[in-house]
mmCIF file of C-alpha atoms and ligand atoms in Angstrom:
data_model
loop_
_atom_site.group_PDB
_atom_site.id
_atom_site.type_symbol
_atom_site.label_atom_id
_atom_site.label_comp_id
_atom_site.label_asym_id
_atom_site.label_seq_id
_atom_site.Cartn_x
_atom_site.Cartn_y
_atom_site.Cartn_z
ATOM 1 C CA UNK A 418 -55.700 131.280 -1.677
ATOM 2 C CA UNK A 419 -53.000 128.734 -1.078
ATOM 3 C CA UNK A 420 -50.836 128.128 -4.207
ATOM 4 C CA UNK A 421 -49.643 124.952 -4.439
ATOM 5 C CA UNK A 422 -46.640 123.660 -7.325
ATOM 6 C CA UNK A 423 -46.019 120.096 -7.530
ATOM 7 C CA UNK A 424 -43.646 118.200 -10.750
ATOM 8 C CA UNK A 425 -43.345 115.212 -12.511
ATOM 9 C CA UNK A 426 -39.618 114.041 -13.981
ATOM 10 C CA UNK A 427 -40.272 112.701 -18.143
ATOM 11 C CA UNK A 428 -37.792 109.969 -17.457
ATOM 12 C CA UNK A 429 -40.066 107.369 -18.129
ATOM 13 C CA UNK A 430 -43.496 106.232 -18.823
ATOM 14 C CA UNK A 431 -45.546 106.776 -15.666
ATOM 15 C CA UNK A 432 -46.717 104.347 -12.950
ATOM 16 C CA UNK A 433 -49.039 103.688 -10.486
ATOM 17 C CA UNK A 434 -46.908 104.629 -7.446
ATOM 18 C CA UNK A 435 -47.091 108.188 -9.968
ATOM 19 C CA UNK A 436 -50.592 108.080 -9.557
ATOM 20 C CA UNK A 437 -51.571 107.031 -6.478
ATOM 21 C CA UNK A 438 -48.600 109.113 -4.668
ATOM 22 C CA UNK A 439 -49.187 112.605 -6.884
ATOM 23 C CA UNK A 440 -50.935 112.693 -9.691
ATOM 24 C CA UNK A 441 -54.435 111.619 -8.524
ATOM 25 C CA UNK A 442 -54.672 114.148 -5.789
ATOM 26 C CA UNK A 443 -53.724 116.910 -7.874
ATOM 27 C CA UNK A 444 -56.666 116.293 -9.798
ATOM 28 C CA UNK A 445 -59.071 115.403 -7.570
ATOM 29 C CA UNK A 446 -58.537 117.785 -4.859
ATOM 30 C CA UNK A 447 -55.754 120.237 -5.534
ATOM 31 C CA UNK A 448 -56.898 121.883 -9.004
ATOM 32 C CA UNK A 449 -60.059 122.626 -7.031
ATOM 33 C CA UNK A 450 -58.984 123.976 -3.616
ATOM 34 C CA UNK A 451 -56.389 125.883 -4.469
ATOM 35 C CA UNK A 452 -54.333 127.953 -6.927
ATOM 36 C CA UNK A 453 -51.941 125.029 -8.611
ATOM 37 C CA UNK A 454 -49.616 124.394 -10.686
ATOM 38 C CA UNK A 455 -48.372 121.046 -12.850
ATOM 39 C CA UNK A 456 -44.847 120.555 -13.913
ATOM 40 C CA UNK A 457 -43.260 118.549 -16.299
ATOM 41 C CA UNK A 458 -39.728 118.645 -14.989
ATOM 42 C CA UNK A 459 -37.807 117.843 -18.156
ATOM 43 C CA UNK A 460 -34.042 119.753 -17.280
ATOM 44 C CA UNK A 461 -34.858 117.598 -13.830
ATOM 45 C CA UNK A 462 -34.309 114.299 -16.373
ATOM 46 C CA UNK A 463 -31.157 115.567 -18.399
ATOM 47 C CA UNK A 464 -29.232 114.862 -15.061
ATOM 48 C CA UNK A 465 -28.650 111.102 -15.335
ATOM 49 C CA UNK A 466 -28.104 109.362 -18.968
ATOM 50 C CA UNK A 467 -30.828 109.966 -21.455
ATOM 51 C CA UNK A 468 -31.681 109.887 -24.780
ATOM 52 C CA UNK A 469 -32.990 113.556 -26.359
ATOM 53 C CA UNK A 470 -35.853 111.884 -28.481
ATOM 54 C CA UNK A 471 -37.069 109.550 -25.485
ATOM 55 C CA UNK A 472 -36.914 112.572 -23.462
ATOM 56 C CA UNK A 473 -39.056 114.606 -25.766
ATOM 57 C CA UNK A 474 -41.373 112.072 -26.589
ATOM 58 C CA UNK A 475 -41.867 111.469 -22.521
ATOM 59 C CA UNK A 476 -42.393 114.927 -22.090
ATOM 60 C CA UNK A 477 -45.736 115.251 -23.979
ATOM 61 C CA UNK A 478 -46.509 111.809 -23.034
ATOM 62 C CA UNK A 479 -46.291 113.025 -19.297
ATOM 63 C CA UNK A 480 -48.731 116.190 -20.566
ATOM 64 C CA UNK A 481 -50.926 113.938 -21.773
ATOM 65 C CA UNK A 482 -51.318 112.064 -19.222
ATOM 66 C CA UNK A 483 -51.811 114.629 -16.899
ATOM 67 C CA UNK A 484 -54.374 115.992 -18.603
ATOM 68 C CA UNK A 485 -55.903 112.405 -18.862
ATOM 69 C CA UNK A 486 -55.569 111.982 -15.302
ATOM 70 C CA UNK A 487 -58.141 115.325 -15.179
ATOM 71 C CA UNK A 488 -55.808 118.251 -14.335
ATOM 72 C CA UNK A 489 -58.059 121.232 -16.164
ATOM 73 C CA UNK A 490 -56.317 124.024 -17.327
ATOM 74 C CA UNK A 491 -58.998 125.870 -16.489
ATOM 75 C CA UNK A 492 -58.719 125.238 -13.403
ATOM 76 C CA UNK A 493 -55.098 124.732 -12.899
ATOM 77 C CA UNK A 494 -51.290 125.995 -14.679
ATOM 78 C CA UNK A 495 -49.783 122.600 -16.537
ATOM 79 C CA UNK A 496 -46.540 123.755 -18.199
ATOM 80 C CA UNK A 497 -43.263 121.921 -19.227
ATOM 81 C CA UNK A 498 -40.327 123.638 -16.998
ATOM 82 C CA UNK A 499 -37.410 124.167 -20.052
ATOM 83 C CA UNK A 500 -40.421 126.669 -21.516
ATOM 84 C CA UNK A 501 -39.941 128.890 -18.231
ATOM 85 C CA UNK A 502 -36.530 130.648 -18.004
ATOM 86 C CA UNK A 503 -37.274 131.599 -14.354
ATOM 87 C CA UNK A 504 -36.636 128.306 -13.236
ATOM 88 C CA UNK A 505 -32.391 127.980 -14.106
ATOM 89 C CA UNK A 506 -32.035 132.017 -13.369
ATOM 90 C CA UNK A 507 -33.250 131.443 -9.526
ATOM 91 C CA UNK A 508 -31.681 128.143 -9.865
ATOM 92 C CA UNK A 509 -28.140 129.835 -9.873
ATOM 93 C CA UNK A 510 -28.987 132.213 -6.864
ATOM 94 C CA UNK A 511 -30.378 129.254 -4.717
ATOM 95 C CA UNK A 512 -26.843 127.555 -5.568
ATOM 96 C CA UNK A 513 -25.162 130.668 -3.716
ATOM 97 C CA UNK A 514 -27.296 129.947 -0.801
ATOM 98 C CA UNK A 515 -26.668 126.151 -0.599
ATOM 99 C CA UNK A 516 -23.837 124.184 0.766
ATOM 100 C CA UNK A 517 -22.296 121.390 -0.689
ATOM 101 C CA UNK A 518 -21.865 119.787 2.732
ATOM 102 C CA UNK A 519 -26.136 119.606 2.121
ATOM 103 C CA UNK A 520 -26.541 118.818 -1.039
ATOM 104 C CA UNK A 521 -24.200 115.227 -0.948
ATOM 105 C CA UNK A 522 -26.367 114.450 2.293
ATOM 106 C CA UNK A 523 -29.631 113.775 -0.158
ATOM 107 C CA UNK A 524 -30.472 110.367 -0.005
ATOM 108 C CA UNK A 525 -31.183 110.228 -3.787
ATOM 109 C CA UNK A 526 -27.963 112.075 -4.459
ATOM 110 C CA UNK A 527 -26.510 108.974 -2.768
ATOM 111 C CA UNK A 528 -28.588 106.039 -4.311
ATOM 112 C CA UNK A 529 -28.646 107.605 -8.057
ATOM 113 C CA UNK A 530 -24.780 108.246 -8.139
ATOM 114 C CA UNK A 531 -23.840 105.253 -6.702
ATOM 115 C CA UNK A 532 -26.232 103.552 -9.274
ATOM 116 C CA UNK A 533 -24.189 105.798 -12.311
ATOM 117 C CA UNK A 534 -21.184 104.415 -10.578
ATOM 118 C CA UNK A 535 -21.746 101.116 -10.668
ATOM 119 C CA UNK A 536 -23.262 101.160 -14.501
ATOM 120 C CA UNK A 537 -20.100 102.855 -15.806
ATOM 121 C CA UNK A 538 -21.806 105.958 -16.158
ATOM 122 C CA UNK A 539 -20.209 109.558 -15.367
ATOM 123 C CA UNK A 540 -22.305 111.003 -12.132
ATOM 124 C CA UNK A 541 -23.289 114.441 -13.439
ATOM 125 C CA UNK A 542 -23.139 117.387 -11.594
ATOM 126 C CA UNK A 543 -26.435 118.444 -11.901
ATOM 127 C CA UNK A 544 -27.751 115.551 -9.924
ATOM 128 C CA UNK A 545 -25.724 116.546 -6.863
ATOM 129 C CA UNK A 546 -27.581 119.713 -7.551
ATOM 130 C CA UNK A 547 -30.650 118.537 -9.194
ATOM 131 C CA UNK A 548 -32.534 119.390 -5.610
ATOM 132 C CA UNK A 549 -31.506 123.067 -5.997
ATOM 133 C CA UNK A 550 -33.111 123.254 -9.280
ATOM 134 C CA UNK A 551 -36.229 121.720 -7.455
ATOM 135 C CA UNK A 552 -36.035 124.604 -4.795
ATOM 136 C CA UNK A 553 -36.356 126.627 -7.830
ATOM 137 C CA UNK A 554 -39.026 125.524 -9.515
ATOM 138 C CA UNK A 555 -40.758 125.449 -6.065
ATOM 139 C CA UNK A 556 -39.995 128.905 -4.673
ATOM 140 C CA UNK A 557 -40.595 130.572 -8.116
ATOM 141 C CA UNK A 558 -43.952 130.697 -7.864
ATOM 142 C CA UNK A 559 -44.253 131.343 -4.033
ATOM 143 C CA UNK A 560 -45.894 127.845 -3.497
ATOM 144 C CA UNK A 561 -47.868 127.141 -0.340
ATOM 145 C CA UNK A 562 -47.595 123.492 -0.475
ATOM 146 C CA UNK A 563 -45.664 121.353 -2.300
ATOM 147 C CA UNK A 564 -48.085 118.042 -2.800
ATOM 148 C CA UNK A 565 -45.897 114.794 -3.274
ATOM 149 C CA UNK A 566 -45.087 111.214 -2.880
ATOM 150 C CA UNK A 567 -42.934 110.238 0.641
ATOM 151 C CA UNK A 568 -39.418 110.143 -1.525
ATOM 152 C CA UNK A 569 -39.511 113.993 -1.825
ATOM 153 C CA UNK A 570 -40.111 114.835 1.876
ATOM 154 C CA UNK A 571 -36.151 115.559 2.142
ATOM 155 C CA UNK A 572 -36.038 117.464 -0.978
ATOM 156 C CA UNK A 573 -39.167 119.653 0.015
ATOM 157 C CA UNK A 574 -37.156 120.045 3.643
ATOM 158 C CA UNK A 575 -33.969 121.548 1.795
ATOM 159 C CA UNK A 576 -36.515 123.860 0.160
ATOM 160 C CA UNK A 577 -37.411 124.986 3.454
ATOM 161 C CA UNK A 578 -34.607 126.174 3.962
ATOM 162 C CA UNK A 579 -33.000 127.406 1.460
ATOM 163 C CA UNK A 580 -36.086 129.716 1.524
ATOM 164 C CA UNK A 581 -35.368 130.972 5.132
ATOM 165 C CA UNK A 582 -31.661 131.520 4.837
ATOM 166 C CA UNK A 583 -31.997 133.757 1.835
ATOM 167 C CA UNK A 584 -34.758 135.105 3.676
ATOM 168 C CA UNK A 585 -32.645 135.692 6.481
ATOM 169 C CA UNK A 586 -29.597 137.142 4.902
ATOM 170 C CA UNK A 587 -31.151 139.246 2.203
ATOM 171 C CA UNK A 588 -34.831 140.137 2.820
ATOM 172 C CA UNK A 589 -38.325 138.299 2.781
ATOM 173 C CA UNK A 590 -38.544 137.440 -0.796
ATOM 174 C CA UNK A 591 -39.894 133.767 -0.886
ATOM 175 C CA UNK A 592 -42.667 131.542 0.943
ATOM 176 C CA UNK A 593 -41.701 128.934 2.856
ATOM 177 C CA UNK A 594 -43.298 125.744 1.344
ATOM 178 C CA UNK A 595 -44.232 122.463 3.305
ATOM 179 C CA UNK A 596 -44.431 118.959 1.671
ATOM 180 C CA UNK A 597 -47.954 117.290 1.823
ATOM 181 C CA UNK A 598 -48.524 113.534 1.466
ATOM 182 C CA UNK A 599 -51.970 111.315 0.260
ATOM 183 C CA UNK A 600 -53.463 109.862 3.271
ATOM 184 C CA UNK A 601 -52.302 106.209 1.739
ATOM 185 C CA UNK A 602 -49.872 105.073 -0.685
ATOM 186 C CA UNK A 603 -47.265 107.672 -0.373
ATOM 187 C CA UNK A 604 -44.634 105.299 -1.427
ATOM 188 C CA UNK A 605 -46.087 102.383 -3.628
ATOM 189 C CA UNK A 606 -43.609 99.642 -3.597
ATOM 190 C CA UNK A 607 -42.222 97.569 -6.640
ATOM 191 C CA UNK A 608 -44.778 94.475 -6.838
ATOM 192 C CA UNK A 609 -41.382 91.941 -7.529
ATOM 193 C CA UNK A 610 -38.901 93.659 -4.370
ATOM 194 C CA UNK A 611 -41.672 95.413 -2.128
ATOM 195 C CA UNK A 612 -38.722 96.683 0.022
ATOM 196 C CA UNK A 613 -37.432 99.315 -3.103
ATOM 197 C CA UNK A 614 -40.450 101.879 -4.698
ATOM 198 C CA UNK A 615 -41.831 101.762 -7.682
ATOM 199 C CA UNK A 616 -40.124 103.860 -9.517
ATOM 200 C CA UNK A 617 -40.365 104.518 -13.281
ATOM 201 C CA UNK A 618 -36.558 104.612 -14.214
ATOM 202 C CA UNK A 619 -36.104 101.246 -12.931
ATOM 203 C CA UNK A 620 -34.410 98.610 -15.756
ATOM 204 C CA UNK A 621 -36.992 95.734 -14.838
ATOM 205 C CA UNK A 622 -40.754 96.358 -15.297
ATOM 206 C CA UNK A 623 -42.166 93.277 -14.009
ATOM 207 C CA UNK A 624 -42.369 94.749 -10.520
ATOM 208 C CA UNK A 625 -44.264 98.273 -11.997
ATOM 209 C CA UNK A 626 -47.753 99.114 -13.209
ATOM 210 C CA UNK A 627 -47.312 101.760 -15.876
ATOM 211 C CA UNK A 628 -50.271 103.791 -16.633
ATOM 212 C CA UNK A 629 -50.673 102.834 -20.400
ATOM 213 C CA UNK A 630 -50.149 98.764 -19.747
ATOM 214 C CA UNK A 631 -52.785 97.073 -21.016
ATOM 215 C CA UNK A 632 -55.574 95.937 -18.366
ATOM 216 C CA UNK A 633 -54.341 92.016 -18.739
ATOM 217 C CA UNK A 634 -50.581 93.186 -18.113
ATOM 218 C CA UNK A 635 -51.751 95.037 -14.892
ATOM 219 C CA UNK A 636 -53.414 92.072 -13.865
ATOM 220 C CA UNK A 637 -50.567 89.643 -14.821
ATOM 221 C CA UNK A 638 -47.977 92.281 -12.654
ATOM 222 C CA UNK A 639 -50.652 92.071 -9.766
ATOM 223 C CA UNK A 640 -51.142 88.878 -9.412
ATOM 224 C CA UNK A 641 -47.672 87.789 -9.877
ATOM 225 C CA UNK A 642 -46.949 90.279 -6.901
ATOM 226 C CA UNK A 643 -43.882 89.203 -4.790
ATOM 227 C CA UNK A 644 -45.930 88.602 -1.130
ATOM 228 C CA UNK A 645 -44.813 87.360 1.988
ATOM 229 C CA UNK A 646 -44.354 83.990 3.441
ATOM 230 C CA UNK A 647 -47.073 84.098 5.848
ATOM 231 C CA UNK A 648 -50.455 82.871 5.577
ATOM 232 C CA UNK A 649 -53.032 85.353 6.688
ATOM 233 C CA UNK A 650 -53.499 88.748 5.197
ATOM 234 C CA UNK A 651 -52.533 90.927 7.727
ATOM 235 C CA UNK A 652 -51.525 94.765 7.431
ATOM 236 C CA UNK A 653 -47.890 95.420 8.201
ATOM 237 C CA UNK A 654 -45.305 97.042 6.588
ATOM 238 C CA UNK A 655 -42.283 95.798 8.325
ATOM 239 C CA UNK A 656 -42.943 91.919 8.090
ATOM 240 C CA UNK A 657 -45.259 91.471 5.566
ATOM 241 C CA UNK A 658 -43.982 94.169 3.222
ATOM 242 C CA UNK A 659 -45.802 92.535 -0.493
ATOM 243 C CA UNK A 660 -49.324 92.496 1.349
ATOM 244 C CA UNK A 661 -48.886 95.500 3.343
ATOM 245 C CA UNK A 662 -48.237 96.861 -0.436
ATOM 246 C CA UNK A 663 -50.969 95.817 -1.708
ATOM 247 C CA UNK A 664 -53.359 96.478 0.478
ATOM 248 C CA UNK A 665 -52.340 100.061 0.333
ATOM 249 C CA UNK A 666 -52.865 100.056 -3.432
ATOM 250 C CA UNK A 667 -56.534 98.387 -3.020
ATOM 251 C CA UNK A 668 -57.346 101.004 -0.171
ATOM 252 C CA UNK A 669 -56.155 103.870 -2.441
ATOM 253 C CA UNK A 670 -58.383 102.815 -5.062
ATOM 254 C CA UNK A 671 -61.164 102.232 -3.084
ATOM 255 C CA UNK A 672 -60.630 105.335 -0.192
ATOM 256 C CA UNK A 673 -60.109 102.497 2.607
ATOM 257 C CA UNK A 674 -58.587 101.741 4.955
ATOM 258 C CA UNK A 675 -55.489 98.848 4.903
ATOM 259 C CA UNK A 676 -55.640 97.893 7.898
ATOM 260 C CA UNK A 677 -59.533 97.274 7.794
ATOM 261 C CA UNK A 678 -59.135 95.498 4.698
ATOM 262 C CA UNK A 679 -57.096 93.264 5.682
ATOM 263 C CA UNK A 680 -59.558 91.745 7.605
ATOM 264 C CA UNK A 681 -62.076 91.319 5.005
ATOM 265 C CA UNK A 682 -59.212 88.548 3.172
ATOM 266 C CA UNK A 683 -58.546 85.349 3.895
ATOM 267 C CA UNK A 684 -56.704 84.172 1.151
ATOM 268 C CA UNK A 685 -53.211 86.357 -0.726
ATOM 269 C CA UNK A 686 -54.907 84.923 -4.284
ATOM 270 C CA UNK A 687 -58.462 86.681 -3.290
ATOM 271 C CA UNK A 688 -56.454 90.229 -2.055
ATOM 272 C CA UNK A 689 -54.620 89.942 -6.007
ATOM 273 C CA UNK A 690 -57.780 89.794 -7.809
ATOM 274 C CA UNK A 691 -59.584 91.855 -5.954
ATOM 275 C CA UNK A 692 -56.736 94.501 -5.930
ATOM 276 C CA UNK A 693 -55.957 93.843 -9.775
ATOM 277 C CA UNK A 694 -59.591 94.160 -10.275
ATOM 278 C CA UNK A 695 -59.531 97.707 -8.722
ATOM 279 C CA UNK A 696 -56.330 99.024 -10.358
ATOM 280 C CA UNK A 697 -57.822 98.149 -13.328
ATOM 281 C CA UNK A 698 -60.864 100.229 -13.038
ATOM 282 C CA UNK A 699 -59.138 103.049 -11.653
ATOM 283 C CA UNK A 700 -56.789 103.317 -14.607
ATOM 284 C CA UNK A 701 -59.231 102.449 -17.584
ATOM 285 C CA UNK A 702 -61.107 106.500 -17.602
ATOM 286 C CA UNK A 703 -57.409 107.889 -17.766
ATOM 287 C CA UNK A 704 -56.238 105.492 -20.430
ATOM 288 C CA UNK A 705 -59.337 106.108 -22.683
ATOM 289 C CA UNK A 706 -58.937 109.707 -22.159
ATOM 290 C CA UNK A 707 -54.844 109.503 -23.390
ATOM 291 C CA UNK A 708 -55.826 107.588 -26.432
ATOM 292 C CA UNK A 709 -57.904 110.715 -27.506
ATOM 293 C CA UNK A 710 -55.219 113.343 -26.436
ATOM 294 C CA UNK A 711 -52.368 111.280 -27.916
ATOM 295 C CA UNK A 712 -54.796 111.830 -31.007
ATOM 296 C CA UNK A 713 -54.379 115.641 -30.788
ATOM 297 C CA UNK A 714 -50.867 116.679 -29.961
ATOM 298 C CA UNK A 715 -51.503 120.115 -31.635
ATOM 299 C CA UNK A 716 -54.384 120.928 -28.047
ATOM 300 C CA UNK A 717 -51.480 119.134 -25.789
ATOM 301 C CA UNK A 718 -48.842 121.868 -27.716
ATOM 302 C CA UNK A 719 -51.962 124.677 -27.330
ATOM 303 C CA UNK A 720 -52.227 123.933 -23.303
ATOM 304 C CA UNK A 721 -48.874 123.792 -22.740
ATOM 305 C CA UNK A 722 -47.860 127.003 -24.200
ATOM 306 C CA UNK A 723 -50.467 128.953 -22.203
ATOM 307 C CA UNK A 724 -49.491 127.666 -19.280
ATOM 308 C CA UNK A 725 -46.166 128.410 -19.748
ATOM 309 C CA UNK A 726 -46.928 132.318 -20.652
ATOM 310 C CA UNK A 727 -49.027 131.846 -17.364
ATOM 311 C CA UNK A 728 -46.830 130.231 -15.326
ATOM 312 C CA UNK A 729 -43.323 132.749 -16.724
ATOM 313 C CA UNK A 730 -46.079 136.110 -15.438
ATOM 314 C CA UNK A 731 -46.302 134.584 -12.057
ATOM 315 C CA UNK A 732 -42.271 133.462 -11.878
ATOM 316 C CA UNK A 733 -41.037 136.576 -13.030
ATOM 317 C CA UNK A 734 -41.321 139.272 -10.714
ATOM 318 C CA UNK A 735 -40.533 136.507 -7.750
ATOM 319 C CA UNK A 736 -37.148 136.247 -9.423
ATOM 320 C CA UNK A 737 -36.706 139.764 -10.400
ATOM 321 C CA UNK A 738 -36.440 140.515 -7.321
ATOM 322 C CA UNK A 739 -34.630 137.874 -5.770
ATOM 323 C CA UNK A 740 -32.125 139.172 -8.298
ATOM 324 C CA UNK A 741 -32.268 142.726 -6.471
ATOM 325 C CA UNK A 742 -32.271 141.263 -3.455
ATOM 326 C CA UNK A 743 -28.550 139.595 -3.486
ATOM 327 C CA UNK A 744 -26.954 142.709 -5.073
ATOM 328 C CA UNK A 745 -26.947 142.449 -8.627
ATOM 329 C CA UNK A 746 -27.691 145.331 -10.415
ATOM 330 C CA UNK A 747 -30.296 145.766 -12.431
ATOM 331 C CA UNK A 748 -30.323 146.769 -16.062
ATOM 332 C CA UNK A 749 -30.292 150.365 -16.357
HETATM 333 P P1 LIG B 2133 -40.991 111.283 -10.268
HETATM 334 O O1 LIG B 2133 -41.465 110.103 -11.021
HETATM 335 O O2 LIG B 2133 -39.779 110.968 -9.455
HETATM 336 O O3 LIG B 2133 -40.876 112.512 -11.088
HETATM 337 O O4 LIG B 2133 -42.118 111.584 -9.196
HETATM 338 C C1 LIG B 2133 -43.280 112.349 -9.443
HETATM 339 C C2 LIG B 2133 -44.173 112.309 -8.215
HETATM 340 O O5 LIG B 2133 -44.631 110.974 -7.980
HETATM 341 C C3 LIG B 2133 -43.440 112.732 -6.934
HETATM 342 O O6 LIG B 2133 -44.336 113.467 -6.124
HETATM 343 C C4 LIG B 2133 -43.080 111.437 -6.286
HETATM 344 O O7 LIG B 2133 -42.958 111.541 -4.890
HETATM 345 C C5 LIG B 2133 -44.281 110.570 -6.658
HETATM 346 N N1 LIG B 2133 -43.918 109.150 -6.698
HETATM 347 C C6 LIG B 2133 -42.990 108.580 -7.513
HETATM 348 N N2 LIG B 2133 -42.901 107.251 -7.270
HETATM 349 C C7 LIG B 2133 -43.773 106.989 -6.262
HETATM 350 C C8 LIG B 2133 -44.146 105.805 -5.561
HETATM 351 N N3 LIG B 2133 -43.616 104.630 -5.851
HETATM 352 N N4 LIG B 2133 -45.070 105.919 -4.587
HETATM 353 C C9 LIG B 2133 -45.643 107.100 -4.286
HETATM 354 N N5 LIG B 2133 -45.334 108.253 -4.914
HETATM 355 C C10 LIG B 2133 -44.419 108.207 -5.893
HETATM 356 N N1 LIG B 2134 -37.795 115.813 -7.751
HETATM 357 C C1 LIG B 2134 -39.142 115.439 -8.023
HETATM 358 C C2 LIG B 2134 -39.198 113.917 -8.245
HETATM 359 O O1 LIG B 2134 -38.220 113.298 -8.523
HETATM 360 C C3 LIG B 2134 -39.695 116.119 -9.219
HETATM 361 C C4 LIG B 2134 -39.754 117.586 -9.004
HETATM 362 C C5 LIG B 2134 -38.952 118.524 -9.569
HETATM 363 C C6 LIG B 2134 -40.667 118.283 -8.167
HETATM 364 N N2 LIG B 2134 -39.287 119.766 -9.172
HETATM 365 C C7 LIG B 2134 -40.327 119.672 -8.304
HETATM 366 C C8 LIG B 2134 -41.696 117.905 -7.322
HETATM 367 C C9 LIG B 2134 -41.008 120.642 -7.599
HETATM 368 C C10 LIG B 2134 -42.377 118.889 -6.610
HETATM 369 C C11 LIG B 2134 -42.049 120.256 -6.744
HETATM 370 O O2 LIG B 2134 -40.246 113.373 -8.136
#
């Protein structure tokens, strides 16, 4: 069966471009197709400035809402990664395959330290090797397919190979994963600058729909949506960048198609509501089903620490003996 491992970073609450890009497909088709597993990344969001509490208190939100969303764990592994030592010990090997010649060529390397630059803020070294840690997490479990939003593409590519270069040089130990991608919406864009994603560590959340906002914030944020100057709603993502956005979103809700939709509009105002209208909808099962698991951290706690004894018997031998593999010796 093809195993598929896929993460989510607790840096912040999570949004729509979350949902659409990731989490909605592991739920809906993933948990049932094939052997997965659901990550909260949290060492992934110690590598730019953070607060401990926020961080722990956006972990179990993220579990939460993962669960809301409809992940199973009957059907499917949902586990925070700090519970699974696997993860840093292959970490550490996969840094003796990398170079650092590849690791400053990752275009979020380059965006998130020039960011910590600009802000004053030390760049940490574990976001130059934050991707290695990813590679990790991915090729700790032997993982098929690695199911994500378009930003990740290059990350999932390093993966690659990293994979076939230890391969290579010490012995077939680990699978060689490929990225896949929803057939829309793989990069929602930020409703006030359509040209940057949505992204849920951004300062200004005018521009983002976060899961939990309140259905007359998500229509306020739609219908205040940045669009273009043009008149007619057409679909295209190079010119008309707000309602090429947003047309995405609607088709994502509704399994369409943009470009067809587009056609049905004659008016930006009547592609807002209706595309509010639908976000709305989409989001309201997930939010009534937090509000109950926020209610019950105790059966968040109770799933997440079987699926991390689940998730450390998979990981373990895969490491062990990746361990072998590069010469060290093992404990007598
Ligand atoms: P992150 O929030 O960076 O931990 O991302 C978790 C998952 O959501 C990854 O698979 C991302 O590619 C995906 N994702 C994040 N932001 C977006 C977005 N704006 N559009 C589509 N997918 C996204
Ligand atoms: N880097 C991913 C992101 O920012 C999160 C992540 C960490 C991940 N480890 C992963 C995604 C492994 C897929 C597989 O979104």
């Amino acid at each position: 069966m093809t195993r598929v491992f896929s993460g989510i970073k607790p840096t912040g609450h999570l949004t729509l471009g979350n949902y659409l890009g990731a989490v909605r497909r592991w739920a809906e088709v993933e948990q049932y197709e094939t052997e997965a597993l659901f990550c909260v990344v949290d060492l992934h969001a110690l590598t730019v400035e953070h607060d401990p509490a926020r961080v722990r208190r956006l972990s179990r939100q993220a579990a939460s809402l993962l669960l809301a969303a409809g992940l199973d764990p009957a059907l499917c592994t949902v586990f925070v990664q700090s519970h699974v030592d696997e993860h840093t010990r292959l970490s550490y090997l996969l840094e003796c395959t990398a170079t650092d010649g590849e690791l400053r060529r990752m275009i979020q390397y380059k965006e998130k330290s020039a960011r910590a630059r600009v802000s004053g803020d030390g760049v940490r070294f574990s976001l130059l090797s934050y991707p290695v840690l990813m590679a990790a997490d991915i090729l700790a479990y032997r993982a098929d397919e690695v199911p994500v939003g378009d930003d990740q593409t290059q990350h999932v590519e390093l993966t690659r190979d990293l994979a076939v270069r230890f391969n290579q040089r010490y012995g077939h130990t680990f699978t060689v994963p490929k990225a896949t991608r929803p057939p829309v919406a793989a990069r929602v864009m930020d409703l006030q600058d359509p040209l940057s994603k949505m992204g849920k560590s951004h300062e200004a959340g005018a521009g983002i729909v976060y899961l939990l906002d309140d259905a007359d914030v998500v229509r306020k944020k739609i219908m205040r949506a940045v669009t273009d100057s043009g008149r007619e709603v057409a679909y295209d993502r190079e010119d008309r960048p707000g309602v090429a956005n947003l047309l995405e979103i609607l088709a994502a809700c509704e399994n369409g198609d943009p470009g067809e939709l587009a056609g049905a509009y004659e008016s930006y105002g009547a592609l807002k509501k209706d595309t509010a209208e639908a976000v709305v909808e989409l989001l309201r099962p997930l939010r009534k089903r937090h509000a109950a698991l926020a209610a019950d951290p105790g059966y968040v706690d109770g799933v997440l620490r079987e699926g991390a004894e689940r998730a450390r018997g998979m990981a373990r031998p895969v490491v062990d003996s990746a361990y072998r593999a590069m010469g060290l010796l093992p404990v007598g």
